[in-house]
mmCIF file of C-alpha atoms in Angstrom:
data_model
loop_
_atom_site.group_PDB
_atom_site.id
_atom_site.type_symbol
_atom_site.label_atom_id
_atom_site.label_comp_id
_atom_site.label_asym_id
_atom_site.label_seq_id
_atom_site.Cartn_x
_atom_site.Cartn_y
_atom_site.Cartn_z
ATOM 1 C CA MET A 1 -20.735 -26.844 16.362
ATOM 2 C CA ASN A 2 -20.244 -25.317 12.925
ATOM 3 C CA ILE A 3 -18.446 -22.341 14.444
ATOM 4 C CA ILE A 4 -15.929 -24.544 16.231
ATOM 5 C CA LYS A 5 -15.328 -26.524 13.036
ATOM 6 C CA ASP A 6 -14.810 -23.303 11.075
ATOM 7 C CA ILE A 7 -12.345 -21.998 13.655
ATOM 8 C CA LYS A 8 -10.354 -25.260 13.584
ATOM 9 C CA GLU A 9 -10.266 -25.254 9.770
ATOM 10 C CA SER A 10 -9.195 -21.609 9.705
ATOM 11 C CA TYR A 11 -6.413 -22.298 12.205
ATOM 12 C CA ASN A 12 -5.166 -25.328 10.248
ATOM 13 C CA GLU A 13 -5.154 -23.352 7.021
ATOM 14 C CA LEU A 14 -3.350 -20.446 8.676
ATOM 15 C CA VAL A 15 -0.671 -22.689 10.209
ATOM 16 C CA TYR A 16 -0.145 -25.311 7.509
ATOM 17 C CA LYS A 17 -1.273 -23.913 4.157
ATOM 18 C CA VAL A 18 -0.334 -20.220 4.202
ATOM 19 C CA SER A 19 3.126 -19.465 2.871
ATOM 20 C CA TRP A 20 4.590 -16.666 4.962
ATOM 21 C CA PRO A 21 7.230 -14.416 3.385
ATOM 22 C CA THR A 22 10.764 -14.461 4.676
ATOM 23 C CA GLN A 23 12.043 -11.442 6.565
ATOM 24 C CA LYS A 24 14.180 -10.432 3.593
ATOM 25 C CA ALA A 25 11.212 -10.585 1.199
ATOM 26 C CA LEU A 26 9.078 -8.636 3.638
ATOM 27 C CA VAL A 27 11.707 -5.917 4.037
ATOM 28 C CA ASN A 28 12.195 -5.710 0.262
ATOM 29 C CA SER A 29 8.458 -5.351 -0.307
ATOM 30 C CA SER A 30 8.173 -2.713 2.404
ATOM 31 C CA VAL A 31 11.039 -0.682 0.939
ATOM 32 C CA LEU A 32 9.490 -0.937 -2.518
ATOM 33 C CA VAL A 33 6.141 0.343 -1.227
ATOM 34 C CA LEU A 34 7.873 3.171 0.648
ATOM 35 C CA VAL A 35 9.859 4.271 -2.416
ATOM 36 C CA ALA A 36 6.819 4.064 -4.687
ATOM 37 C CA SER A 37 4.795 6.130 -2.220
ATOM 38 C CA ILE A 38 7.490 8.810 -2.046
ATOM 39 C CA VAL A 39 7.813 8.951 -5.842
ATOM 40 C CA LEU A 40 4.040 9.246 -6.240
ATOM 41 C CA ALA A 41 3.856 11.954 -3.566
ATOM 42 C CA VAL A 42 6.613 13.973 -5.257
ATOM 43 C CA PHE A 43 4.890 13.604 -8.636
ATOM 44 C CA ILE A 44 1.548 14.785 -7.242
ATOM 45 C CA TRP A 45 3.282 17.688 -5.468
ATOM 46 C CA ALA A 46 5.007 18.715 -8.730
ATOM 47 C CA VAL A 47 1.764 18.562 -10.730
ATOM 48 C CA ASP A 48 0.019 20.602 -8.034
ATOM 49 C CA LYS A 49 2.777 23.247 -8.138
ATOM 50 C CA ILE A 50 2.579 23.447 -11.943
ATOM 51 C CA PHE A 51 -1.213 23.869 -11.863
ATOM 52 C CA ASN A 52 -0.855 26.461 -9.125
ATOM 53 C CA LEU A 53 1.613 28.472 -11.212
ATOM 54 C CA LEU A 54 -0.621 28.193 -14.271
ATOM 55 C CA MET A 55 -3.669 29.373 -12.323
ATOM 56 C CA GLU A 56 -1.725 32.304 -10.865
ATOM 57 C CA LEU A 57 -0.583 33.205 -14.380
ATOM 58 C CA ILE A 58 -4.121 32.986 -15.769
ATOM 59 C CA TYR A 59 -5.702 34.999 -12.922
ATOM 60 C CA SER A 60 -3.013 37.679 -13.029
ATOM 61 C CA ILE A 61 -3.944 38.605 -16.601
#
C-alpha cells in the first residue's frame, strides 16, 4: 500500500506543485544552451589548434 500512496503523492506533486516553464522560456533556455555549447566548442577547438601548432614548432626544432 505504501507504493500506491507514493505514486499518488508523486502524481499530485507533478500536476499541482511543479511550475512548468512557458514555451517562450523553454525556447530561450534552449537557445542559450545551444549558443553556450557552440562558444565552448569553438574555444576548445582554438586552444587545441594553438597547442597543436606549438607542439609542431617544438618538435620541428
